[in-house]
Amino acid sequence: MSRVRTQVGIIGAGPAGLLLSHLLHLEGIDSVVLEARSRVYVERRVRAGVVEQPTADLLREVGLADRMDREGLPHHGFSLRFDREDHRIPITELTGSTITVYGQQEIVKDLIAARLAAGGDIRFEVSGVAVHDVETDRPRITFDGGELECDVVAGCDGFHGVSRGAIPDTVLRTFEQVYPFAWLGLLAKAEPSHEELIYTSHERGFALHSMRSPEVTRLYLQVEPDERIEDWSDDRIWDELHLRLETDDGFELQEGPVIEKGITPMRGFVAEPMRHGRLFLAGDAAHIVPPTGAKGMNLAIADVLVLSRALSALLNRGETDLVESYSDTCLRRVWRAQGFSNHMTTMLHRTPGAEDYHHRLQLSQLRYTATSSAAATSLAENYVGLPF
C-alpha cells in the first residue's frame, strides 16, 4: 500500500472539491483530491447552469473565469409564466446584479485544467474510500491501494458519498423534505426559444425553459416521482413542453435532437453539524436543495470559500476560531437557501391531490410577486445570491 502525506485530503472532484483545492493552493496549502469517477465522466456530467453574481465574482477574483466570461450567457432577468403570459422579474434593475448561465460541467473543466496546470494532485477512478481518525489531529483516508495521511479531511463527495457517514449518529442530525414530484430534464441541440429563463406554473404541472449555450437548450417538466424515463418518448416530452409553455402571444418552442434526458427526485436535505473533529463537509455531502431555486452549486462554492479561509487560519497560523465557527457560518446561508428554494418550488409546482384552494393560493402568490415591487425585489435578491 502506498502512503502519501498531504495537508488536506479532499474527497470528490466536483465544483466544491476542486475549488477548495484551488483556493488552498493560493494559500500555500497542499491537497490531494480523490474522485471515484473518471475524468471524462465528471467533465461531462450535466448539472447546474445558473452562476450567481457572488460565485461569478469569486471565480474572477481567483483567476478561473476567462472562459466563463467568453462563453457564459449573462442574464438580467427571468420570466414567471402563468395564465399563458410572461411576467418578467428584472433582476439587474432591482438588484444591480446579474446571473450567468454557464454549465457546472464547464466550471469543472476549468477547475481541473487550472489544478493540473499548477501541478495539483487529482486522482480519478479511486475506489474503496474510507475516512478514519477524524477526532485526532492526524486523520486518514484509505482507498484501494493507498492511504492519505492528512491534517484535515474535506468531504465534498456528494449526497451519496462516504464522508457524511464518518460522523457518528450520536453527533449528526439530519433534516429532510421529500417532494411528491420529480423533474424530467431534457438537453436538446436546439436554439433557445427565449433569451432568458422561463419558470412556468401550469395546471398540468411546472415547466422550465433554460439553456446552456446559444445552440443548446435545457428544459424541465414536473412529473410523478415514480415515472420511468423509458415511458417518456422524445415526442411525448416535446408535446408536453409545448402544452405547458404555450402563451397567448404566440410563443414558439424550438425543437431539436435530444442529447440527454433523465428524471431527478426533488428533496431538501440538511445535515448538522458540517464539521466533526478534523472532518469538514461541503456541498451536497451536507445539504441538498430542490433545483427550482438554482442554489446547489452556488451553495457548495460558498461552503468551500468559508472552509478555505478557516483552513488557512488553522494550518498557516494555528488559529481555530474560523474552524470552530465553520458549520454555523455555512448553515445560516444553507437554511436561507432552503427557504428560498422551498418557496419557489411550492409556488410553481402542482401538488398531486391538492385541492383547488391550494392552487388558488399559488396563483395569488404568483400575481403578487409579478405586481409588487417589494415581492419582486425580494425574489430577485435571493435569486442572484447573497454576498459572500
PDB file of C-alpha atoms in Angstrom, residues 143-365:
ATOM      1  CA  PHE A 143      -8.591   3.639  -0.549  1.00  0.00           C
ATOM      2  CA  ASP A 144      -7.842   0.604  -2.664  1.00  0.00           C
ATOM      3  CA  GLY A 145      -4.079   0.531  -2.950  1.00  0.00           C
ATOM      4  CA  GLY A 146      -3.252   3.559  -0.857  1.00  0.00           C
ATOM      5  CA  GLU A 147      -3.628   5.865   2.113  1.00  0.00           C
ATOM      6  CA  LEU A 148      -3.576   9.628   2.643  1.00  0.00           C
ATOM      7  CA  GLU A 149      -2.225  10.919   5.932  1.00  0.00           C
ATOM      8  CA  CYS A 150      -3.730  14.397   6.442  1.00  0.00           C
ATOM      9  CA  ASP A 151      -4.132  17.296   8.804  1.00  0.00           C
ATOM     10  CA  VAL A 152      -7.727  17.755   7.627  1.00  0.00           C
ATOM     11  CA  VAL A 153     -10.280  15.820   5.562  1.00  0.00           C
ATOM     12  CA  ALA A 154     -12.798  17.679   3.374  1.00  0.00           C
ATOM     13  CA  GLY A 155     -15.839  15.645   2.359  1.00  0.00           C
ATOM     14  CA  CYS A 156     -17.007  17.073  -0.967  1.00  0.00           C
ATOM     15  CA  ASP A 157     -18.307  13.775  -2.323  1.00  0.00           C
ATOM     16  CA  GLY A 158     -21.992  14.498  -2.719  1.00  0.00           C
ATOM     17  CA  PHE A 159     -25.185  13.221  -1.139  1.00  0.00           C
ATOM     18  CA  HIS A 160     -24.318   9.547  -1.700  1.00  0.00           C
ATOM     19  CA  GLY A 161     -20.638   9.839  -0.740  1.00  0.00           C
ATOM     20  CA  VAL A 162     -18.845   8.221   2.193  1.00  0.00           C
ATOM     21  CA  SER A 163     -17.815  11.333   4.117  1.00  0.00           C
ATOM     22  CA  ARG A 164     -21.038  12.120   5.953  1.00  0.00           C
ATOM     23  CA  GLY A 165     -21.179   8.536   7.230  1.00  0.00           C
ATOM     24  CA  ALA A 166     -17.901   9.100   9.109  1.00  0.00           C
ATOM     25  CA  ILE A 167     -19.735  11.393  11.544  1.00  0.00           C
ATOM     26  CA  PRO A 168     -21.241   9.301  14.386  1.00  0.00           C
ATOM     27  CA  ASP A 169     -25.029   9.032  14.539  1.00  0.00           C
ATOM     28  CA  THR A 170     -24.850  10.387  18.071  1.00  0.00           C
ATOM     29  CA  VAL A 171     -23.449  13.641  16.665  1.00  0.00           C
ATOM     30  CA  LEU A 172     -25.146  14.049  13.285  1.00  0.00           C
ATOM     31  CA  ARG A 173     -28.694  15.337  12.874  1.00  0.00           C
ATOM     32  CA  THR A 174     -30.434  15.315   9.509  1.00  0.00           C
ATOM     33  CA  PHE A 175     -33.497  17.180   8.264  1.00  0.00           C
ATOM     34  CA  GLU A 176     -35.318  16.245   5.068  1.00  0.00           C
ATOM     35  CA  GLN A 177     -38.261  17.280   2.925  1.00  0.00           C
ATOM     36  CA  VAL A 178     -39.200  14.896   0.095  1.00  0.00           C
ATOM     37  CA  TYR A 179     -41.473  16.480  -2.502  1.00  0.00           C
ATOM     38  CA  PRO A 180     -44.271  14.469  -4.148  1.00  0.00           C
ATOM     39  CA  PHE A 181     -42.991  15.100  -7.673  1.00  0.00           C
ATOM     40  CA  ALA A 182     -39.809  14.926  -9.742  1.00  0.00           C
ATOM     41  CA  TRP A 183     -38.185  16.738 -12.662  1.00  0.00           C
ATOM     42  CA  LEU A 184     -37.759  15.238 -16.095  1.00  0.00           C
ATOM     43  CA  GLY A 185     -34.784  17.046 -17.626  1.00  0.00           C
ATOM     44  CA  LEU A 186     -34.064  17.323 -21.329  1.00  0.00           C
ATOM     45  CA  LEU A 187     -30.920  18.599 -23.042  1.00  0.00           C
ATOM     46  CA  ALA A 188     -31.527  19.357 -26.716  1.00  0.00           C
ATOM     47  CA  LYS A 189     -29.453  20.548 -29.645  1.00  0.00           C
ATOM     48  CA  ALA A 190     -31.775  23.472 -30.280  1.00  0.00           C
ATOM     49  CA  GLU A 191     -31.525  27.235 -30.248  1.00  0.00           C
ATOM     50  CA  PRO A 192     -33.113  28.618 -27.055  1.00  0.00           C
ATOM     51  CA  SER A 193     -36.674  29.783 -27.619  1.00  0.00           C
ATOM     52  CA  HIS A 194     -36.340  32.770 -25.303  1.00  0.00           C
ATOM     53  CA  GLU A 195     -33.429  34.993 -24.303  1.00  0.00           C
ATOM     54  CA  GLU A 196     -33.971  34.345 -20.571  1.00  0.00           C
ATOM     55  CA  LEU A 197     -35.145  31.567 -18.256  1.00  0.00           C
ATOM     56  CA  ILE A 198     -38.878  30.894 -18.012  1.00  0.00           C
ATOM     57  CA  TYR A 199     -40.387  29.400 -14.836  1.00  0.00           C
ATOM     58  CA  THR A 200     -43.871  28.173 -15.707  1.00  0.00           C
ATOM     59  CA  SER A 201     -46.808  27.306 -13.481  1.00  0.00           C
ATOM     60  CA  HIS A 202     -49.401  25.313 -15.437  1.00  0.00           C
ATOM     61  CA  GLU A 203     -52.434  23.259 -14.473  1.00  0.00           C
ATOM     62  CA  ARG A 204     -50.605  20.156 -15.751  1.00  0.00           C
ATOM     63  CA  GLY A 205     -47.501  20.948 -13.704  1.00  0.00           C
ATOM     64  CA  PHE A 206     -44.328  23.024 -13.655  1.00  0.00           C
ATOM     65  CA  ALA A 207     -42.086  23.540 -16.698  1.00  0.00           C
ATOM     66  CA  LEU A 208     -38.769  25.363 -17.074  1.00  0.00           C
ATOM     67  CA  HIS A 209     -37.103  26.735 -20.185  1.00  0.00           C
ATOM     68  CA  SER A 210     -33.371  27.253 -19.752  1.00  0.00           C
ATOM     69  CA  MET A 211     -30.256  26.959 -21.886  1.00  0.00           C
ATOM     70  CA  ARG A 212     -26.589  26.007 -21.791  1.00  0.00           C
ATOM     71  CA  SER A 213     -25.349  27.868 -24.876  1.00  0.00           C
ATOM     72  CA  PRO A 214     -26.752  29.658 -27.954  1.00  0.00           C
ATOM     73  CA  GLU A 215     -27.108  26.203 -29.543  1.00  0.00           C
ATOM     74  CA  VAL A 216     -28.204  24.021 -26.594  1.00  0.00           C
ATOM     75  CA  THR A 217     -31.474  24.242 -24.670  1.00  0.00           C
ATOM     76  CA  ARG A 218     -32.162  22.798 -21.207  1.00  0.00           C
ATOM     77  CA  LEU A 219     -35.818  22.039 -20.432  1.00  0.00           C
ATOM     78  CA  TYR A 220     -37.631  20.501 -17.462  1.00  0.00           C
ATOM     79  CA  LEU A 221     -41.067  19.057 -16.760  1.00  0.00           C
ATOM     80  CA  GLN A 222     -42.717  18.235 -13.454  1.00  0.00           C
ATOM     81  CA  VAL A 223     -43.585  14.527 -13.414  1.00  0.00           C
ATOM     82  CA  GLU A 224     -44.648  11.921 -10.868  1.00  0.00           C
ATOM     83  CA  PRO A 225     -41.756  10.719  -8.655  1.00  0.00           C
ATOM     84  CA  ASP A 226     -42.170   7.092  -9.783  1.00  0.00           C
ATOM     85  CA  GLU A 227     -42.134   7.847 -13.515  1.00  0.00           C
ATOM     86  CA  ARG A 228     -39.759   5.822 -15.692  1.00  0.00           C
ATOM     87  CA  ILE A 229     -37.760   7.674 -18.321  1.00  0.00           C
ATOM     88  CA  GLU A 230     -38.423   4.759 -20.702  1.00  0.00           C
ATOM     89  CA  ASP A 231     -42.106   5.752 -20.717  1.00  0.00           C
ATOM     90  CA  TRP A 232     -41.295   9.240 -21.981  1.00  0.00           C
ATOM     91  CA  SER A 233     -40.511   9.230 -25.683  1.00  0.00           C
ATOM     92  CA  ASP A 234     -38.976  12.348 -27.157  1.00  0.00           C
ATOM     93  CA  ASP A 235     -42.257  13.106 -28.931  1.00  0.00           C
ATOM     94  CA  ARG A 236     -44.216  12.808 -25.690  1.00  0.00           C
ATOM     95  CA  ILE A 237     -41.813  15.165 -23.910  1.00  0.00           C
ATOM     96  CA  TRP A 238     -41.964  17.782 -26.679  1.00  0.00           C
ATOM     97  CA  ASP A 239     -45.769  17.586 -26.813  1.00  0.00           C
ATOM     98  CA  GLU A 240     -45.991  18.208 -23.053  1.00  0.00           C
ATOM     99  CA  LEU A 241     -43.494  21.064 -23.188  1.00  0.00           C
ATOM    100  CA  HIS A 242     -45.435  22.742 -25.989  1.00  0.00           C
ATOM    101  CA  LEU A 243     -48.639  22.419 -23.991  1.00  0.00           C
ATOM    102  CA  ARG A 244     -47.260  23.837 -20.737  1.00  0.00           C
ATOM    103  CA  LEU A 245     -45.124  26.603 -22.253  1.00  0.00           C
ATOM    104  CA  GLU A 246     -47.559  27.984 -24.829  1.00  0.00           C
ATOM    105  CA  THR A 247     -48.797  31.562 -24.412  1.00  0.00           C
ATOM    106  CA  ASP A 248     -51.482  33.769 -25.881  1.00  0.00           C
ATOM    107  CA  ASP A 249     -48.865  35.883 -27.666  1.00  0.00           C
ATOM    108  CA  GLY A 250     -47.624  33.056 -29.894  1.00  0.00           C
ATOM    109  CA  PHE A 251     -44.512  31.765 -28.118  1.00  0.00           C
ATOM    110  CA  GLU A 252     -42.771  29.164 -30.284  1.00  0.00           C
ATOM    111  CA  LEU A 253     -40.773  26.381 -28.651  1.00  0.00           C
ATOM    112  CA  GLN A 254     -37.779  25.359 -30.761  1.00  0.00           C
ATOM    113  CA  GLU A 255     -37.203  21.616 -31.007  1.00  0.00           C
ATOM    114  CA  GLY A 256     -34.029  19.715 -31.811  1.00  0.00           C
ATOM    115  CA  PRO A 257     -32.257  16.383 -31.371  1.00  0.00           C
ATOM    116  CA  VAL A 258     -32.284  15.163 -27.767  1.00  0.00           C
ATOM    117  CA  ILE A 259     -28.759  14.877 -26.338  1.00  0.00           C
ATOM    118  CA  GLU A 260     -29.687  13.639 -22.873  1.00  0.00           C
ATOM    119  CA  LYS A 261     -32.744  13.051 -20.690  1.00  0.00           C
ATOM    120  CA  GLY A 262     -33.366  11.794 -17.176  1.00  0.00           C
ATOM    121  CA  ILE A 263     -35.569  12.057 -14.091  1.00  0.00           C
ATOM    122  CA  THR A 264     -34.409  13.686 -10.850  1.00  0.00           C
ATOM    123  CA  PRO A 265     -36.203  13.403  -7.484  1.00  0.00           C
ATOM    124  CA  MET A 266     -36.950  16.590  -5.577  1.00  0.00           C
ATOM    125  CA  ARG A 267     -35.819  16.936  -1.988  1.00  0.00           C
ATOM    126  CA  GLY A 268     -34.476  19.307   0.595  1.00  0.00           C
ATOM    127  CA  PHE A 269     -31.862  17.909   2.971  1.00  0.00           C
ATOM    128  CA  VAL A 270     -29.559  19.363   5.627  1.00  0.00           C
ATOM    129  CA  ALA A 271     -27.001  17.623   7.846  1.00  0.00           C
ATOM    130  CA  GLU A 272     -25.869  19.313  11.057  1.00  0.00           C
ATOM    131  CA  PRO A 273     -23.128  19.887  12.042  1.00  0.00           C
ATOM    132  CA  MET A 274     -20.999  20.224   8.899  1.00  0.00           C
ATOM    133  CA  ARG A 275     -17.821  19.582  10.905  1.00  0.00           C
ATOM    134  CA  HIS A 276     -16.757  16.813  13.271  1.00  0.00           C
ATOM    135  CA  GLY A 277     -13.193  16.962  14.565  1.00  0.00           C
ATOM    136  CA  ARG A 278     -10.918  17.311  11.545  1.00  0.00           C
ATOM    137  CA  LEU A 279     -13.633  16.278   9.051  1.00  0.00           C
ATOM    138  CA  PHE A 280     -15.481  19.053   7.204  1.00  0.00           C
ATOM    139  CA  LEU A 281     -18.474  18.530   4.904  1.00  0.00           C
ATOM    140  CA  ALA A 282     -19.161  20.845   1.973  1.00  0.00           C
ATOM    141  CA  GLY A 283     -21.714  20.998  -0.831  1.00  0.00           C
ATOM    142  CA  ASP A 284     -24.113  18.125  -1.450  1.00  0.00           C
ATOM    143  CA  ALA A 285     -22.398  15.992   1.186  1.00  0.00           C
ATOM    144  CA  ALA A 286     -24.039  18.298   3.729  1.00  0.00           C
ATOM    145  CA  HIS A 287     -27.132  19.656   2.005  1.00  0.00           C
ATOM    146  CA  ILE A 288     -29.439  19.260  -0.979  1.00  0.00           C
ATOM    147  CA  VAL A 289     -31.870  21.901  -2.216  1.00  0.00           C
ATOM    148  CA  PRO A 290     -34.673  21.408  -4.736  1.00  0.00           C
ATOM    149  CA  PRO A 291     -33.302  22.771  -8.031  1.00  0.00           C
ATOM    150  CA  THR A 292     -36.086  25.321  -8.529  1.00  0.00           C
ATOM    151  CA  GLY A 293     -34.022  27.964  -6.723  1.00  0.00           C
ATOM    152  CA  ALA A 294     -30.792  27.253  -8.685  1.00  0.00           C
ATOM    153  CA  LYS A 295     -28.792  27.173  -5.431  1.00  0.00           C
ATOM    154  CA  GLY A 296     -26.993  23.820  -5.267  1.00  0.00           C
ATOM    155  CA  MET A 297     -23.658  24.592  -6.932  1.00  0.00           C
ATOM    156  CA  ASN A 298     -23.601  28.132  -5.584  1.00  0.00           C
ATOM    157  CA  LEU A 299     -24.084  26.885  -2.021  1.00  0.00           C
ATOM    158  CA  ALA A 300     -21.212  24.422  -2.473  1.00  0.00           C
ATOM    159  CA  ILE A 301     -18.929  27.219  -3.647  1.00  0.00           C
ATOM    160  CA  ALA A 302     -19.944  29.395  -0.694  1.00  0.00           C
ATOM    161  CA  ASP A 303     -19.126  26.487   1.647  1.00  0.00           C
ATOM    162  CA  VAL A 304     -15.611  25.995   0.331  1.00  0.00           C
ATOM    163  CA  LEU A 305     -14.823  29.699   0.385  1.00  0.00           C
ATOM    164  CA  VAL A 306     -15.644  29.709   4.116  1.00  0.00           C
ATOM    165  CA  LEU A 307     -13.726  26.461   4.555  1.00  0.00           C
ATOM    166  CA  SER A 308     -10.625  27.664   2.706  1.00  0.00           C
ATOM    167  CA  ARG A 309     -10.408  30.710   4.981  1.00  0.00           C
ATOM    168  CA  ALA A 310     -10.855  28.539   8.067  1.00  0.00           C
ATOM    169  CA  LEU A 311      -8.202  26.038   6.977  1.00  0.00           C
ATOM    170  CA  SER A 312      -5.763  28.796   6.054  1.00  0.00           C
ATOM    171  CA  ALA A 313      -6.146  30.245   9.547  1.00  0.00           C
ATOM    172  CA  LEU A 314      -5.691  26.796  11.110  1.00  0.00           C
ATOM    173  CA  LEU A 315      -2.830  25.434   9.018  1.00  0.00           C
ATOM    174  CA  ASN A 316      -0.911  28.635   8.321  1.00  0.00           C
ATOM    175  CA  ARG A 317      -1.388  30.481  11.605  1.00  0.00           C
ATOM    176  CA  GLY A 318      -2.596  27.917  14.136  1.00  0.00           C
ATOM    177  CA  GLU A 319      -5.855  29.831  14.694  1.00  0.00           C
ATOM    178  CA  THR A 320      -9.004  27.816  15.426  1.00  0.00           C
ATOM    179  CA  ASP A 321     -11.838  30.381  15.610  1.00  0.00           C
ATOM    180  CA  LEU A 322     -12.889  30.062  11.952  1.00  0.00           C
ATOM    181  CA  VAL A 323     -12.685  26.282  12.077  1.00  0.00           C
ATOM    182  CA  GLU A 324     -14.935  26.209  15.129  1.00  0.00           C
ATOM    183  CA  SER A 325     -17.483  28.550  13.543  1.00  0.00           C
ATOM    184  CA  TYR A 326     -17.401  26.892  10.086  1.00  0.00           C
ATOM    185  CA  SER A 327     -20.571  24.851  10.473  1.00  0.00           C
ATOM    186  CA  ASP A 328     -22.687  27.641  11.966  1.00  0.00           C
ATOM    187  CA  THR A 329     -21.479  30.142   9.359  1.00  0.00           C
ATOM    188  CA  CYS A 330     -22.345  27.859   6.446  1.00  0.00           C
ATOM    189  CA  LEU A 331     -25.650  26.667   7.880  1.00  0.00           C
ATOM    190  CA  ARG A 332     -27.024  30.209   8.129  1.00  0.00           C
ATOM    191  CA  ARG A 333     -26.726  30.512   4.330  1.00  0.00           C
ATOM    192  CA  VAL A 334     -27.856  26.911   3.781  1.00  0.00           C
ATOM    193  CA  TRP A 335     -31.134  27.374   5.642  1.00  0.00           C
ATOM    194  CA  ARG A 336     -31.788  30.679   3.878  1.00  0.00           C
ATOM    195  CA  ALA A 337     -31.300  28.889   0.552  1.00  0.00           C
ATOM    196  CA  GLN A 338     -33.541  26.041   1.694  1.00  0.00           C
ATOM    197  CA  GLY A 339     -36.269  28.551   2.479  1.00  0.00           C
ATOM    198  CA  PHE A 340     -35.988  30.299  -0.884  1.00  0.00           C
ATOM    199  CA  SER A 341     -35.835  27.040  -2.832  1.00  0.00           C
ATOM    200  CA  ASN A 342     -38.883  25.701  -0.983  1.00  0.00           C
ATOM    201  CA  HIS A 343     -40.732  28.952  -1.706  1.00  0.00           C
ATOM    202  CA  MET A 344     -40.006  28.723  -5.446  1.00  0.00           C
ATOM    203  CA  THR A 345     -40.895  25.027  -5.512  1.00  0.00           C
ATOM    204  CA  THR A 346     -44.221  25.306  -3.712  1.00  0.00           C
ATOM    205  CA  MET A 347     -45.203  28.447  -5.621  1.00  0.00           C
ATOM    206  CA  LEU A 348     -44.645  26.905  -9.065  1.00  0.00           C
ATOM    207  CA  HIS A 349     -45.443  23.173  -8.801  1.00  0.00           C
ATOM    208  CA  ARG A 350     -48.810  21.465  -8.690  1.00  0.00           C
ATOM    209  CA  THR A 351     -49.047  19.192  -5.665  1.00  0.00           C
ATOM    210  CA  PRO A 352     -50.785  15.897  -6.522  1.00  0.00           C
ATOM    211  CA  GLY A 353     -54.101  15.585  -4.710  1.00  0.00           C
ATOM    212  CA  ALA A 354     -54.140  19.222  -3.591  1.00  0.00           C
ATOM    213  CA  GLU A 355     -57.489  20.952  -3.551  1.00  0.00           C
ATOM    214  CA  ASP A 356     -58.428  23.951  -5.680  1.00  0.00           C
ATOM    215  CA  TYR A 357     -57.876  26.101  -2.588  1.00  0.00           C
ATOM    216  CA  HIS A 358     -54.134  25.348  -2.744  1.00  0.00           C
ATOM    217  CA  HIS A 359     -53.980  26.145  -6.455  1.00  0.00           C
ATOM    218  CA  ARG A 360     -55.781  29.440  -5.880  1.00  0.00           C
ATOM    219  CA  LEU A 361     -53.203  30.327  -3.227  1.00  0.00           C
ATOM    220  CA  GLN A 362     -50.385  29.597  -5.697  1.00  0.00           C
ATOM    221  CA  LEU A 363     -51.964  31.820  -8.321  1.00  0.00           C
ATOM    222  CA  SER A 364     -52.454  34.622  -5.800  1.00  0.00           C
ATOM    223  CA  GLN A 365     -48.808  34.363  -4.769  1.00  0.00           C
TER     224      GLN A 365
END
